[in-house]
Amino acid sequence: MEPDNRRILIAAAISAGILVLWQVAFPPPKQARHAVNVTADAGQPSVPEKAPAPVAPGSPAPTPGAAAAVPVNAPEELAVLETPQFKATFSSHGGALKSYLLKGEKFQKDLHGAAVPVDLVRQGPGEPLPLSLSVAGPEGLATDPAARAPMKLVSHDDRSVVFEGAVGPYSVRKRFELGAREYEIRLALQVSGGAGGPGAVTVLYPGWVDPNQPKPGFFSGGAAPDTVQPVCRAGDKTVRFGGKEPIERVPGVPGWAGLDQHYFVSVLLPTNATGDCVFAKGLGAGGAMAALRVPVPGAGLDAGFDLFAGPKQLDLLRSYGRGLDSAIDYGTVTNLFAFFARILLWVMRAFEHVVHNWGVAIMLLTLVVKALLYPLTHRSMQSMAEVRRLQPEVDKLKAKHGDDKEKLNLAVMQLYQQHKVNPLGGCLPLLLQMPVWLALYATLQTSVELYREPFLWIHDLTLKDPYYILPIAMGLSSFVMQKISPQPADAAQAKMMLYFMPIFLTFIMMNLAAGLTLYILVNNVLSIAQQQVIMRRQAAVEPAKA
């Protein structure tokens, strides 16, 4: 190995060691963030909440029929239910959810230079609020005025809030109560009246994103947590709204329905599986909704629902059953590697519990994968070393055949066959790593455990490196790997592999998640070290054979 390359290898190995030791010995302190009480969608300070009308303790709750006549121009009343995990604000306009702010430093987003809590309510202009009711058909869900009709706030305490009013021909009573589990609110819905015959009401869960915001993609460096996609679980299938048609009906009895919001999910789970699930577009661009249509018998309806609105933590989702963990969408291509993605997450979580940093956990994951693939990669690198040993013979063939590439390639292949060397053996390590790369990419894009997790100068491993240090270091390590690897017989191909490929990989990784770039960098450094050991052993064996 040339002195320059040896120095680069030593410097890369020392740098990786320093990163690990520094992060373990001196974990970054939690910086106190001054969260501004604003919603994540509007980016403006929230209007002070109007205190709800006081209800005397122990006073009887009005019946739905008594509270049905609420003036159309009745002022809005707000009520708040709060836990250590979230702050939910309910509005008397529709008796629905107006705001749902997640608590904690982790569940924030950067907006105009300030850290603001993530709000899982995403209401578009003129759209109904989540958990409002409609009596219209599927085509009129977004425009039904009954969904915005004022209701009366009849009671409110630390754990519950009750609204009563009229929704179309029905008298409705809604009781929202804090659930027993994290990020859970229970809804008890009572519907009576109507024309006396069977009918139906639809529980709406709309969402909206700014259609002018940048679209998330493979090279976006991580998408914003305010992406919204209606999703429904019906039977044993999880269906997502494609948006091509204004209305989509999902066949089968729904187990849950709501919104997929990237690292978060908001879904409504009916206590008794009944009714239908419907997807619909909103009033304007960027609006869409999931809706549960529930039949109302002639005698009225008494139904219960559980609302889960929170992070896509696998353990939390699985605790509900009903395939709720399928709300985690790994993407069209990376869904093929969803099984591996969950294994990688499990391994990284185990490491994170020990080292208390997800960046170091990714580096330790790289060591584990490298160890598991060692027998195959060792054999492949031995083949590469054999190819490199034959390089002087290949140079002689180049001088002999000149520009006749056909004869040169044939002669080189005969040389490799004579010495029983596979020139493509060096591609095996890359092919073996590709499923791991795709699975790790899927993990970083979907696992809230890694969302906003820092590592040294990187404040979020799911986003790109803001200073491009990791991509550049990864590119340099790729160049060293190509430099010590056997070069193709064709000079043009050799230059492309030596210079173009590292530059190309660096350009690709510029906007990908920093966690993935970190994994590839550490893997490259380990591969370089492994290749050097093999080459030194082979060099020591050659004189003995001679």
Coordinates of N, CA and C in Angstrom, one line a residue, residues 9 60 120 175 177 199 243 249 329 343-344 380 392 406 421 488 514 521 529 531:
L9 N -5.9 6.0 5.5 CA -6.5 4.9 6.2 C -6.4 5.1 7.7
P60 N -76.7 18.0 37.1 CA -77.0 17.0 36.1 C -76.7 17.5 34.7
L120 N -50.8 17.8 15.7 CA -51.3 16.8 14.8 C -52.7 17.1 14.2
R175 N -68.9 12.8 24.5 CA -68.2 12.9 25.8 C -66.7 12.5 25.4
E177 N -63.0 11.8 26.9 CA -62.3 11.5 28.2 C -60.9 11.0 27.9
G199 N -80.7 5.5 9.8 CA -79.9 6.5 9.1 C -78.4 6.3 9.3
G243 N -55.7 9.5 -3.8 CA -56.0 10.8 -4.2 C -56.4 11.0 -5.7
R249 N -64.2 4.3 -1.5 CA -64.8 3.5 -0.4 C -63.9 2.3 -0.2
D329 N -45.6 3.0 7.2 CA -45.4 2.8 5.8 C -43.9 2.9 5.4
I343 N -35.9 -5.4 12.3 CA -34.8 -6.0 13.0 C -33.7 -5.0 13.3
L344 N -33.3 -4.2 12.3 CA -32.3 -3.1 12.5 C -32.7 -2.2 13.7
S380 N -14.6 -12.8 -0.6 CA -14.7 -11.8 -1.7 C -13.4 -11.0 -1.8
P392 N 0.2 -7.0 -12.6 CA 1.4 -6.9 -13.5 C 1.2 -7.7 -14.8
E406 N -11.2 -6.0 -27.6 CA -11.8 -7.3 -27.7 C -10.8 -8.4 -27.3
V421 N -9.5 -17.3 -10.6 CA -9.9 -16.0 -9.9 C -11.2 -15.5 -10.5
P488 N -9.9 -2.2 -13.4 CA -10.3 -2.8 -14.7 C -9.2 -2.7 -15.7
A514 N -28.5 11.6 7.6 CA -27.1 11.6 8.1 C -26.8 10.2 8.7
L521 N -20.1 5.2 5.9 CA -18.8 5.7 6.2 C -18.1 4.7 7.1
A529 N -9.9 -1.5 6.4 CA -9.0 -2.2 7.3 C -8.9 -3.7 7.1
Q531 N -9.4 -5.2 4.2 CA -8.7 -5.4 2.9 C -7.2 -5.3 3.2

